[in-house]
Coordinates of C-alpha atoms in Angstrom, one line a residue:
Chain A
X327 CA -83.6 59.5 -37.1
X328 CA -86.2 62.0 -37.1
X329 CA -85.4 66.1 -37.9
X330 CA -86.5 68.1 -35.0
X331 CA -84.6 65.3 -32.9
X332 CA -81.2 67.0 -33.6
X333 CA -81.2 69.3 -30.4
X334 CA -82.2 66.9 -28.0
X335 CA -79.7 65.9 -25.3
X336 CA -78.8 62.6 -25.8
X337 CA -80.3 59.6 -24.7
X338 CA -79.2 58.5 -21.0
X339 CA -77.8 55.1 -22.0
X340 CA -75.7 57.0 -24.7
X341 CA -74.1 59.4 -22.3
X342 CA -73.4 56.4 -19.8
X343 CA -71.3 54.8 -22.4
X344 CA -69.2 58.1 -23.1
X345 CA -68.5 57.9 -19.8
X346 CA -67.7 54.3 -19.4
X347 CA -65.0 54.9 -22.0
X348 CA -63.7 58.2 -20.9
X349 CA -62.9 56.1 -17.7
X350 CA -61.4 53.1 -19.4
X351 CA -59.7 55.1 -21.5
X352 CA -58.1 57.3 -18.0
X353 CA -57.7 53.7 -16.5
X354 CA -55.9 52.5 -19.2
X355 CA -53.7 56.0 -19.2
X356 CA -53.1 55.4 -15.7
X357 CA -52.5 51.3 -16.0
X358 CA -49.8 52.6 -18.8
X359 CA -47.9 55.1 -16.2
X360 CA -48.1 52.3 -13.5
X361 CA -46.2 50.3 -15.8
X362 CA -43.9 52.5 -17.4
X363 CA -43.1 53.4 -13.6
X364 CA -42.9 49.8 -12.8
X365 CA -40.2 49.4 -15.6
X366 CA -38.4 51.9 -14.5
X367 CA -38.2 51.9 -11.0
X368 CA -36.6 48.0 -11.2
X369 CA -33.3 47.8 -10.1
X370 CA -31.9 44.9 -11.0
X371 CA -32.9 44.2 -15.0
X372 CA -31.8 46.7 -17.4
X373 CA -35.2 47.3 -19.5
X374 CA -35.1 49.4 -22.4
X375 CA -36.6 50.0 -25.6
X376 CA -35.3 50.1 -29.3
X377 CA -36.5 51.1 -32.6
X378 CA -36.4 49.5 -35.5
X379 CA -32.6 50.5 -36.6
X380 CA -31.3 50.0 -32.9
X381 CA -31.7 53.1 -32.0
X382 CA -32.6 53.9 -27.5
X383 CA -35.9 54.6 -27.1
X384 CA -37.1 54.3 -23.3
X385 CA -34.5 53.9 -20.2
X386 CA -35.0 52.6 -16.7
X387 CA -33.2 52.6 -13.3
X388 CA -32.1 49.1 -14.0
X389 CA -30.4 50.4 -17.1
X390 CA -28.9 53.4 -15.8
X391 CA -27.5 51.2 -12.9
X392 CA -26.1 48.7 -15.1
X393 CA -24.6 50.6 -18.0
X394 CA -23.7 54.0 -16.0
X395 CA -25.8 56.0 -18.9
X396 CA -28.6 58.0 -17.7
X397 CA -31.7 58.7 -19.5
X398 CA -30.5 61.9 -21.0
X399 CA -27.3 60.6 -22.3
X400 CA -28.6 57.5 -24.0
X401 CA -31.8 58.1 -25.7
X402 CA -31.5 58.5 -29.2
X403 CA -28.0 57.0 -29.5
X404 CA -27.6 53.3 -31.5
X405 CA -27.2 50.6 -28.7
X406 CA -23.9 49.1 -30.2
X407 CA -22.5 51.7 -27.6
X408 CA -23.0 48.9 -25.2
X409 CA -20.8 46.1 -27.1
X410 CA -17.1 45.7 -27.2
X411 CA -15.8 47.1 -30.5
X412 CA -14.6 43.7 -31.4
X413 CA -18.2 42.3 -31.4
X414 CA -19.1 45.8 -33.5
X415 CA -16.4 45.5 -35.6
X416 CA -17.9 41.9 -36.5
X417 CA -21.4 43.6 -36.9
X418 CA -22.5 41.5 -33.4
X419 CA -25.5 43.9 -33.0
X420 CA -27.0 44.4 -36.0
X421 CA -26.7 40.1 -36.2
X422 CA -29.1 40.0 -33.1
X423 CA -31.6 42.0 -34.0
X424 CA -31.6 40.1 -37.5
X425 CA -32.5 37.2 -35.4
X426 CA -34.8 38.8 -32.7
X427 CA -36.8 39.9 -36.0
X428 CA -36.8 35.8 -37.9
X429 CA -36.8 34.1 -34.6
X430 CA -39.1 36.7 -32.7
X431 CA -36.1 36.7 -29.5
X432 CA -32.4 36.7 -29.5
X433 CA -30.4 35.4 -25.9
X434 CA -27.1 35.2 -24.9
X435 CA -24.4 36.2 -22.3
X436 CA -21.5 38.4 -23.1
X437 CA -19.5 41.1 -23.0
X438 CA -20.6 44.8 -22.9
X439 CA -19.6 48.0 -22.0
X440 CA -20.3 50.3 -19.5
X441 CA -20.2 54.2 -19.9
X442 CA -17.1 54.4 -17.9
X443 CA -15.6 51.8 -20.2
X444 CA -15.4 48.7 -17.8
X445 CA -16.9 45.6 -19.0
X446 CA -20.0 43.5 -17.4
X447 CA -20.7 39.9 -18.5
X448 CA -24.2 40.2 -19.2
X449 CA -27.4 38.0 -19.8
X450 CA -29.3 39.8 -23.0
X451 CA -32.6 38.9 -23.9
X452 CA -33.9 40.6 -27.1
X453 CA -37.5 40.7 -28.0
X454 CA -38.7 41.8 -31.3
X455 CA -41.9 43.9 -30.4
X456 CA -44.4 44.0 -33.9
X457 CA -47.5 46.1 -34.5
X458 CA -51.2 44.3 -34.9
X459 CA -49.9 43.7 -38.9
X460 CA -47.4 42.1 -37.9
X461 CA -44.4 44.5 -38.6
X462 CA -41.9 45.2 -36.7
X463 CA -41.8 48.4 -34.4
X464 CA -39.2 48.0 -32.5
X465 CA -37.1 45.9 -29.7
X466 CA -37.6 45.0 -26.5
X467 CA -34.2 44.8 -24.5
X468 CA -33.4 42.9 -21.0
X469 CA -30.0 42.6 -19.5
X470 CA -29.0 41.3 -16.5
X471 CA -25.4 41.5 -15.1
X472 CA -23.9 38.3 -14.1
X473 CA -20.2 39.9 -13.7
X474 CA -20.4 38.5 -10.4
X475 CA -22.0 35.3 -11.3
X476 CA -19.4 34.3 -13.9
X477 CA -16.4 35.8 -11.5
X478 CA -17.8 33.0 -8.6
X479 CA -18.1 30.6 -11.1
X480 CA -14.6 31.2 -12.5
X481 CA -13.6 30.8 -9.0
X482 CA -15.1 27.5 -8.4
X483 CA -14.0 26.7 -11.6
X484 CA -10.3 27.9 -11.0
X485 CA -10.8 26.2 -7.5
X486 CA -11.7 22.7 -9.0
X487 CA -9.0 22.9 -11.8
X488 CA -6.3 23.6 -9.2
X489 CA -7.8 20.8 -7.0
X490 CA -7.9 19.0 -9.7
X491 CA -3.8 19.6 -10.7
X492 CA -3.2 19.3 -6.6
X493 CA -4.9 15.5 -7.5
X494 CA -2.9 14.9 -9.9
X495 CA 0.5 16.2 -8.7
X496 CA -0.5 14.2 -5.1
X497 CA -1.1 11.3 -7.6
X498 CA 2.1 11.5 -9.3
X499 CA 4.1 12.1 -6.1
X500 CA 2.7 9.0 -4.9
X501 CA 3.0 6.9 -8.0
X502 CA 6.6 8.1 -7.7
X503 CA 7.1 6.4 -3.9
X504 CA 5.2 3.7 -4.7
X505 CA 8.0 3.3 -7.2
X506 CA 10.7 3.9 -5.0
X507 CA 8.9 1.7 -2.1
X508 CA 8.8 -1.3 -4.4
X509 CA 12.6 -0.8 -5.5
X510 CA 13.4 -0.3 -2.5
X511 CA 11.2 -3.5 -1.6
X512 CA 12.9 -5.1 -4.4
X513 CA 16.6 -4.9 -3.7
X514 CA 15.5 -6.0 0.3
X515 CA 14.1 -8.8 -1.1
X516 CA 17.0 -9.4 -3.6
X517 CA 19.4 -8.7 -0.3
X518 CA 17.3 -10.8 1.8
X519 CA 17.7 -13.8 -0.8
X520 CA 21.4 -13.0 -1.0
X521 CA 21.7 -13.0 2.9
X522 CA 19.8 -16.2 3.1
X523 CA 21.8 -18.1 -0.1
X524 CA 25.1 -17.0 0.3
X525 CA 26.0 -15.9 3.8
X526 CA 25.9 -19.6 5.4
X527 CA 28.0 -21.2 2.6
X528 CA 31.7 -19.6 4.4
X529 CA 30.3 -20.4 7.9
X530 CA 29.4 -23.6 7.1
X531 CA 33.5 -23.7 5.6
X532 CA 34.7 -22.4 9.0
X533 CA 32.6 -24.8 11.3
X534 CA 32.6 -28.2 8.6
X535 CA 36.8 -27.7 8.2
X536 CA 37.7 -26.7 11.7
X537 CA 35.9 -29.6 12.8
X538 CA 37.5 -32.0 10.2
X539 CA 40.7 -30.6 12.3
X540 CA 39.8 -31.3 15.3
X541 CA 39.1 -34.9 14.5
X542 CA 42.1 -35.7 11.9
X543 CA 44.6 -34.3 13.7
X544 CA 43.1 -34.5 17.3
X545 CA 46.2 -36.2 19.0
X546 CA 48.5 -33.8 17.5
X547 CA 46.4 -30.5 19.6
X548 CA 46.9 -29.2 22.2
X549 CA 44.0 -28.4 24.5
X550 CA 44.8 -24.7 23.7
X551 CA 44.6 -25.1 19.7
X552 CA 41.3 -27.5 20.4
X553 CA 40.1 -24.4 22.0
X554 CA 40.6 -22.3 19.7
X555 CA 39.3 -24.0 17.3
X556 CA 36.3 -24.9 18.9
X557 CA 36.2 -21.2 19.5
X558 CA 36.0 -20.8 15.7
X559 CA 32.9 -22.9 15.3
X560 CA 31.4 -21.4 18.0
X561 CA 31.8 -18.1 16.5
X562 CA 30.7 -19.2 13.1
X563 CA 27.7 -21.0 14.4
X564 CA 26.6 -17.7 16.4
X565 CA 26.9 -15.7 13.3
X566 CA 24.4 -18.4 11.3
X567 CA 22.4 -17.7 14.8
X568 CA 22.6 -13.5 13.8
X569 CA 22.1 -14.4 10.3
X570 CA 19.3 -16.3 10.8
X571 CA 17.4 -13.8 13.3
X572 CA 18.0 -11.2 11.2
X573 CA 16.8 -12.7 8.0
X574 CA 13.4 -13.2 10.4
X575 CA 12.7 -9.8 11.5
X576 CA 13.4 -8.3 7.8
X577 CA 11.1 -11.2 6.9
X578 CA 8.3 -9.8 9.0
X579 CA 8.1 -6.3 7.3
X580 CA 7.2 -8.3 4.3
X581 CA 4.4 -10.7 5.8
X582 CA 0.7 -9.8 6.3
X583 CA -0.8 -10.5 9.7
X584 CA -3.8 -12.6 9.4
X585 CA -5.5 -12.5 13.0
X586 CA -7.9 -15.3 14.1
X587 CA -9.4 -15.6 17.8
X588 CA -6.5 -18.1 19.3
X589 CA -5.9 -19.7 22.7
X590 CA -3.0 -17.7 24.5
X591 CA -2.8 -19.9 27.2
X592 CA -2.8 -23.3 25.3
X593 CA 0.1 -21.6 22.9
X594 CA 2.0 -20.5 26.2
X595 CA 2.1 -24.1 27.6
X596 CA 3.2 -25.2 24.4
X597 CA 6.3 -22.9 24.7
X598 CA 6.9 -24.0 28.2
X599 CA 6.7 -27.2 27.7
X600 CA 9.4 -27.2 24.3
X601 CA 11.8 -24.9 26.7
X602 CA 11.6 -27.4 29.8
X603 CA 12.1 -30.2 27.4
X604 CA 15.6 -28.8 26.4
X605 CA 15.9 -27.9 29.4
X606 CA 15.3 -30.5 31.9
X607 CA 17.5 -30.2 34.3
X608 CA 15.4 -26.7 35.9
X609 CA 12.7 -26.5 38.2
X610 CA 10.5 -23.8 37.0
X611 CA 7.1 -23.2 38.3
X612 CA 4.8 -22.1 35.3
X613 CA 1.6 -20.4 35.9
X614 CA -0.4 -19.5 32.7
X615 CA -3.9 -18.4 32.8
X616 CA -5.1 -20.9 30.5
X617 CA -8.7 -18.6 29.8
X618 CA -6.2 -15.9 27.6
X619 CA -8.1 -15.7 24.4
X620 CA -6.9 -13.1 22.0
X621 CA -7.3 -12.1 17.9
X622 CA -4.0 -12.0 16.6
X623 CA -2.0 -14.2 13.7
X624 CA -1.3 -17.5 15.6
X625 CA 2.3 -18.2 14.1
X626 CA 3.2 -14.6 14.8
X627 CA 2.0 -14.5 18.5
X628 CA 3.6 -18.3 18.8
X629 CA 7.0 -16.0 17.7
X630 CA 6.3 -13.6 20.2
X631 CA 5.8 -15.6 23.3
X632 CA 8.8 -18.0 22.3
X633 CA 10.9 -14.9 22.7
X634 CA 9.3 -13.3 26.1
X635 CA 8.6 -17.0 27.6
X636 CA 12.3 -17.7 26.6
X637 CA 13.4 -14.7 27.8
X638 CA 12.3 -15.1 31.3
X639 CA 13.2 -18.8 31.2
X640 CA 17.0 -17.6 30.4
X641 CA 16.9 -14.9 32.6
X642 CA 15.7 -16.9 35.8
X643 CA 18.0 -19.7 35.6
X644 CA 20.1 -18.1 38.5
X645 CA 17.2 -19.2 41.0
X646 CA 16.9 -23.0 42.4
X647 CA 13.4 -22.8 41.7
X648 CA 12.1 -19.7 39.1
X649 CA 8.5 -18.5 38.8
X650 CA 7.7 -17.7 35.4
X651 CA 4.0 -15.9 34.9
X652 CA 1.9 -15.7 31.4
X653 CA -1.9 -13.8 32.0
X654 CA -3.7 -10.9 31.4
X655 CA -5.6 -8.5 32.7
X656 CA -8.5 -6.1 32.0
X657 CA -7.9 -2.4 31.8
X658 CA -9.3 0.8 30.1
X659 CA -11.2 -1.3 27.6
X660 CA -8.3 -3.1 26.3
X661 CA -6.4 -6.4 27.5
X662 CA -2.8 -6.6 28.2
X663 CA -1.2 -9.7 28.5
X664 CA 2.2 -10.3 30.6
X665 CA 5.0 -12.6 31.0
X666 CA 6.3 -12.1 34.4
X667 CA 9.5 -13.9 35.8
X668 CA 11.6 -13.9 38.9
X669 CA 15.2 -13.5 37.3
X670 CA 18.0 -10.9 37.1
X671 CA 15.7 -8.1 36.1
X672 CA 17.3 -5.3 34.0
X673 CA 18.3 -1.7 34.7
X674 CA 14.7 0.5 34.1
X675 CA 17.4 3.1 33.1
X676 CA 18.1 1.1 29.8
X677 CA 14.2 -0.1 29.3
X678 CA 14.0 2.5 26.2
X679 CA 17.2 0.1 24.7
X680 CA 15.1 -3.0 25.2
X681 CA 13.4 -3.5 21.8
X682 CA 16.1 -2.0 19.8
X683 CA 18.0 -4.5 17.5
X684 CA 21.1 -5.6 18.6
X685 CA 20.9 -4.0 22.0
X686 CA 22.0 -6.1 24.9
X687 CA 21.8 -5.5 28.3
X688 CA 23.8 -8.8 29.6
X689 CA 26.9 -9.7 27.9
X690 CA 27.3 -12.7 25.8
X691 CA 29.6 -14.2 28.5
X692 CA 26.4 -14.2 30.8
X693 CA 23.9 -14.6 29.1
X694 CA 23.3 -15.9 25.5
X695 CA 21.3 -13.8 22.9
X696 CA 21.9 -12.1 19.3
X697 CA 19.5 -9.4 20.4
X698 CA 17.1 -9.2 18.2
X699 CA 14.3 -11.1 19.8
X700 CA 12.6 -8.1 21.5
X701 CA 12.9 -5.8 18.2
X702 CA 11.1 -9.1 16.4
X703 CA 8.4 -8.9 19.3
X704 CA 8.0 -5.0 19.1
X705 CA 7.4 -6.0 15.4
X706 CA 5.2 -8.4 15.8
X707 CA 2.8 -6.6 18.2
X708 CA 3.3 -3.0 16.5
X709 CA 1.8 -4.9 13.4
X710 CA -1.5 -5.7 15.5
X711 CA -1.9 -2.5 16.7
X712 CA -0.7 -2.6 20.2
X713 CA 2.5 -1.7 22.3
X714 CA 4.9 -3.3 24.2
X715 CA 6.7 -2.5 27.3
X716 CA 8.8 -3.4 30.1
X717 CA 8.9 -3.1 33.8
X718 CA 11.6 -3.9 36.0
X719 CA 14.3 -3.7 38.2
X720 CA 17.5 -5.8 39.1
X721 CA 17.4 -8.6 40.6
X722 CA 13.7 -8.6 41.0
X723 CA 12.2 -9.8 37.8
X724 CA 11.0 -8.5 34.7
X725 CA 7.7 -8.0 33.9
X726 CA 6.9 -7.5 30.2
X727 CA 3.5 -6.3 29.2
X728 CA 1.6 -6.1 25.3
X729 CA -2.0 -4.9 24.2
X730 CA -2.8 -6.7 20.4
X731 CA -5.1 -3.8 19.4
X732 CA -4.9 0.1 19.6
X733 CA -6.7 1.6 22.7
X734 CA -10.3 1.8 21.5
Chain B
X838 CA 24.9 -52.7 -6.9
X839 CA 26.2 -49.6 -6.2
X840 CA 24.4 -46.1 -5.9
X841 CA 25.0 -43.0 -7.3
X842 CA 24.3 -39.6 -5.7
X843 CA 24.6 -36.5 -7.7
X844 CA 25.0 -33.7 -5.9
X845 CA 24.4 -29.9 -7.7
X846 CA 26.4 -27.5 -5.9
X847 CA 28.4 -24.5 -7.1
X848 CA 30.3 -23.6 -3.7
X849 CA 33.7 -25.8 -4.0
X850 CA 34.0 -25.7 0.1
X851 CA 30.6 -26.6 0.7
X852 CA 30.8 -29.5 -2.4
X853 CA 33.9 -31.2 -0.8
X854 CA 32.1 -30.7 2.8
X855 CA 29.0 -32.3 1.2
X856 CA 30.5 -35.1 -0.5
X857 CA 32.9 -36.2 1.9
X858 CA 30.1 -36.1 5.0
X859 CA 28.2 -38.4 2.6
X860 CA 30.8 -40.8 1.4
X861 CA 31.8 -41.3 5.3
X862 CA 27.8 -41.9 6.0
X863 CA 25.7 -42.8 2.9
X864 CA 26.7 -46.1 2.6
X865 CA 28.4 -47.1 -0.3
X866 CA 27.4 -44.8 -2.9
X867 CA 29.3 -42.8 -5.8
X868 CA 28.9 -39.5 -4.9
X869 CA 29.2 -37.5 -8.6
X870 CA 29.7 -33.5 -8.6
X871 CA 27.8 -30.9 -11.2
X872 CA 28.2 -27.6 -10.6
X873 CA 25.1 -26.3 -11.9
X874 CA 22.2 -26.7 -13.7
X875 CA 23.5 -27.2 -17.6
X876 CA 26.0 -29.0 -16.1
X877 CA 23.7 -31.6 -14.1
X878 CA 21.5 -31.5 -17.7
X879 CA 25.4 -33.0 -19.5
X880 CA 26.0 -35.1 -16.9
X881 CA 22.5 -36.8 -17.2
X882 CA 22.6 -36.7 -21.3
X883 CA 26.9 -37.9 -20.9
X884 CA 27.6 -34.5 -23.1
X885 CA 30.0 -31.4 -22.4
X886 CA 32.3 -31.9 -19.9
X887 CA 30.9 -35.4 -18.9
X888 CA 31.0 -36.4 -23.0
X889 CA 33.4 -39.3 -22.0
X890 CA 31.2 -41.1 -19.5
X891 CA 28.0 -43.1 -20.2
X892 CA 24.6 -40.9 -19.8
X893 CA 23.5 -42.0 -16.1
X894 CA 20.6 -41.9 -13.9
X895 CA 21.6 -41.4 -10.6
X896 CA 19.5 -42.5 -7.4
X897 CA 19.0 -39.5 -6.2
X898 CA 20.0 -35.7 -7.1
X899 CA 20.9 -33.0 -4.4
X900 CA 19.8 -29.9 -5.5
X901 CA 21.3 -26.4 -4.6
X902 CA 19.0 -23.9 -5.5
X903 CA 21.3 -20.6 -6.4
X904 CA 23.6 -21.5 -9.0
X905 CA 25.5 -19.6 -12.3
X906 CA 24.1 -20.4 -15.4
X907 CA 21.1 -22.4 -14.8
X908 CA 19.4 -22.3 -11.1
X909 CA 17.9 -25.6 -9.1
X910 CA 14.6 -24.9 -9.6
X911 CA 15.4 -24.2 -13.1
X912 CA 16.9 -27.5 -13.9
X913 CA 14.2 -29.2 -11.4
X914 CA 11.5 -27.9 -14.1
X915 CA 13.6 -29.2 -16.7
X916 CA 14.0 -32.7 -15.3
X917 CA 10.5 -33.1 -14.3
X918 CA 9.8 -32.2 -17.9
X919 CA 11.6 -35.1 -19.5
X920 CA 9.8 -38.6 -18.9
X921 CA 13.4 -39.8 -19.2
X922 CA 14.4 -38.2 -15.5
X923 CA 10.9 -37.1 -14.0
X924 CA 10.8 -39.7 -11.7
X925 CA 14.6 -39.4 -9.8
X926 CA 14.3 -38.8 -6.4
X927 CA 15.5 -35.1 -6.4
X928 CA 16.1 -33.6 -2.3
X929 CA 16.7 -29.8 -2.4
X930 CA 19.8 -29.5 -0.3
X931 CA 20.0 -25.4 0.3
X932 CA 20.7 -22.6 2.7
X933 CA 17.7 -21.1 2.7
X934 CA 14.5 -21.2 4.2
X935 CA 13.1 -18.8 2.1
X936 CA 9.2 -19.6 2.1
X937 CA 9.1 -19.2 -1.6
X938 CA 12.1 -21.6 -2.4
X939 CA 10.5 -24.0 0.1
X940 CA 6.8 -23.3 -2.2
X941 CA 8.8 -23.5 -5.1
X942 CA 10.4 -26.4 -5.2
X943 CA 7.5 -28.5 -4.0
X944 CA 5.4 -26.9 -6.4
X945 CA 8.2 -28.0 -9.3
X946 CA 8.5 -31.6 -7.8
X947 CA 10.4 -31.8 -5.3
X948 CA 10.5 -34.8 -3.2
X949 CA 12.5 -33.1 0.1
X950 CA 13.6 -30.0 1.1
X951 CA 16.3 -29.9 3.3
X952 CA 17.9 -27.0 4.9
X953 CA 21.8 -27.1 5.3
X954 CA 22.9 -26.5 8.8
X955 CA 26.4 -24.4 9.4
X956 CA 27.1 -26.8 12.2
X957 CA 28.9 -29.5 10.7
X958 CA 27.7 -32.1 13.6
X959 CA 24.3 -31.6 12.4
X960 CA 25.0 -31.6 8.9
X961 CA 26.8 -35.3 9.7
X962 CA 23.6 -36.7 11.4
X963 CA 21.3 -35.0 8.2
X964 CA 23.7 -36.6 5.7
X965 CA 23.6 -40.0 7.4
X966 CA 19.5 -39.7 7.7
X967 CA 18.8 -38.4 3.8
X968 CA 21.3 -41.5 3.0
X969 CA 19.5 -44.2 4.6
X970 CA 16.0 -42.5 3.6
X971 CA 16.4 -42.4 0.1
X972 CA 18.9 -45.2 -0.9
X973 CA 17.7 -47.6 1.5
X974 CA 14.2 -47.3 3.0
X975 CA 12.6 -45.4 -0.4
X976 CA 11.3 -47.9 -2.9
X977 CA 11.1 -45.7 -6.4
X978 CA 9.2 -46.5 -9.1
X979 CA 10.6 -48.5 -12.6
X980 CA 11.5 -45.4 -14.6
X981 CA 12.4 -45.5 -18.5
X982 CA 15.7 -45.0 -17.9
X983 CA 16.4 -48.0 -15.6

């Protein structure tokens, strides 16, 4: 440089540069307020900064929101303020910055403490914040309150584990009837066997000796005593007649319905056909829509139009010449099917009674019956789906109606 | 030669009804009594109560099914077991109509299952029928034991 030079302003490009830096270093100034206002002014973080020993160094609205400390109260003071005493009694924060400092960043959710003393379950992230040699300066601190997080998800979680016990209490209660069901089950089916085995064995007794009776000492009767004894076998044949019924319509709760498309109408003439075999000596006209298709178990439906078909053939035999009527007809979707006959009808009063086992609307004297032909058929078409029901009145017929499926 | 009928029934009413409907119809045949199923298995093997007589092997066995002891179907098993009596003619003669005795005692061996009717007219004509079938029209096979 030469001597005289010293006075001389500087060279333009020289001064440019002072003033390129001057204004970097004002931008960078102002960058560093934008930031620290930044940090601040968020809400929702807790963003502070330590020193090396733990000690507060900066605050922001975050922080202040979340812990309840303002600036003023909290700068300067050791941040194990924030934890439980438990966790400091255990050395807790001294442990995290020990690993923030090896690992370069501790994270975790727990516990702290606000001013006010309530707690917040918080999500902590700590940063250890090192100068260009590497060493460290101080600690970067981010928490985020997830009180309200964890109470939802203690929520759901209580919600699940009481769902969860509801499961397994509904479980238990049903694992309990199901028990009880097949005890119950059981001891029918033991009954049933019982019924079946050793309730003919006496009748058979009363009919087989009263009979041997009649024939040994037949010329030594009266007509009276034949009576009576005839009235004896009569009886006991009527009770294997109730024990037999019965032991059918407990024997349908146990069987499974297996329904296949079937002929109706071939099935019906089959029926008529049996009951005018036995039963020669009546004119009956017998219309059956032969078409009648239906889905329904075959042996089961064969029960139920024995019963109807021999209903209306028993109650008609007061007429020289009965009508009896087996069809079907369209309606809302569904088919019913009906057996319709001309005979002494029944009181609509008592059509509630019809289906009920035992219930009779004729005496024995008039007509025959143990009564539980209807409740079999109820049975029978309650285990497809479908309803039965009855229309009449007396002296005009009977009309009984059935669907095979629930209205769809 | 004379026949022999042994007929498994634990009911004294319905044994005397039984036997006397079949001595009146079946012919000429011994009609012998067990009460139940050990007592069928001593009559065949001529031990127990039966220790005096001969073993036999009768024509053809009437089964009851529920008995004390040992049960039809139980001593149906056993008799199909031995090669000595797996081939007499056994008819289950019961009161029930029970699907799974009728399934049962087919599945066991069974050659007949007949259902006992409380009307003793009916019981006469069944008698008379299982008689004829099965002592006169049946041909059985040679068996050991004859």
């Amino acid at each position: 440089m030469e001597p005289n030079a010293t006075f001389d302003p500087p060279p333009a490009d020289v001064q440019r540069s002072d003033e390129r830096r001057h204004e970097l270093q004002r931008a960078l100034v102002r960058g560093e307020e934008r930031f620290r206002l930044l940090i601040e002014s968020v809400r929702e973080y807790a963003i502070f900064m330590l020193d090396r020993t733990g000690h507060v160094e900066s605050w922001n609205l975050g922080a202040q929101r979340l812990k309840g400390y303002s600036a003023a109260d909290i700068i300067g003071r050791h941040f194990s303020v924030f934890y439980p005493p438990e966790d400091v009694a255990s050395g807790k924060p001294a442990r995290e910055l020990e690993i923030a400092t090896a690992t370069g960043q501790y994270e975790e959710e727990g516990w702290r403490i606000r001013k006010d003393g309530s707690r917040l379950w918080a999500n902590v992230v700590i940063t250890a914040l090192r100068d260009e040699t590497g060493d460290v300066v101080g600690f970067g601190k981010v928490t985020r309150d997830m009180t309200e997080r964890r109470a939802h998800q203690e929520l759901l979680r209580d919600a699940a584990t009481e769902l969860e016990r509801r499961v397994h209490e509904r479980t238990a209660q049903l694992e309990h009837a199901t028990l009880k069901l097949e005890a119950t089950n059981a001891e029918l089916e033991a009954f049933g066997y019982s019924v079946s085995h050793d309730l003919r064995a006496p009748l058979r007794a009363l009919d087989g000796f009263s009979k041997r009776v009649l024939a040994s000492a037949a010329d030594r009767l009266t007509d009276s005593e034949r009576g009576e004894l005839q009235r004896v076998r009569a009886a006991a044949q009527r009770m294997a007649q109730l024990i037999d019924d019965l032991l059918n319509l407990s024997r349908l709760t146990r069987t499974s319905f297996e329904p296949k498309p079937i002929e109706l109408g071939s099935i019906a003439r089959e029926v008529c056909d049996e009951l005018r075999r036995g039963d020669p000596g009546r004119d009956v006209e017998v219309v059956i829509d032969d078409a009648m298709q239906a889905s329904a178990d075959p042996r089961m439906l064969r029960i139920v139009l024995e019963n109807l078909i021999g209903n209306a053939w028993k109650f008609s035999r007061g007429r020289p010449r009965a009508r009896i009527e087996v069809g079907c007809t369209r309606s809302e979707g569904r088919t019913v099917y009906h057996v319709r006959d001309d005979g002494v009808g029944f009181d609509p009063k008592y059509a509630g009674k019809l289906f009920f086992p035992f219930q009779r609307l004729h005496s024995a004297r008039e007509f025959e019956g143990t009564g539980i032909g209807l409740a079999t058929v109820q049975r029978i078409v309650r285990g497809h789906g479908g309803e039965i029901w009855a229309t009449s009145a007396p002296g005009s017929g009977a009309t009984f109606s059935f669907t095979l499926e629930s209205e769809r | 030669m004379t026949r022999t009928i042994l007929l498994v029934e634990d009911n004294p009413d319905d044994a005397e009804l039984t036997a006397s409907v079949l001595r009146d119809h079946s012919l000429d045949a011994i009609i012998d009594l067990a009460e139940d199923g050990l007592d069928a298995l001593e009559y065949l093997a001529g031990t127990g109560r039966h220790a005096a007589s001969e073993p036999r092997l009768p024509d053809l066995m009437l089964l009851d099914l529920k008995l004390p002891r040992m049960s039809g179907l139980e001593l149906l098993a056993q008799l199909r077991a031995d090669p000595r009596t797996r081939l007499i003619p056994v008819v289950i003669l019961t009161s029930s109509l029970e699907d799974d005795d009728v399934a049962r005692g087919y599945a066991l061996g069974a050659n007949s299952y007949v259902r006992k009717p409380v009307d003793y007219d009916e019981f006469v004509v069944i008698a008379r029928k299982l008689g004829e079938f099965w002592l006169d029209v049946n041909h059985p096979p040679m068996s050991p034991g004859r």
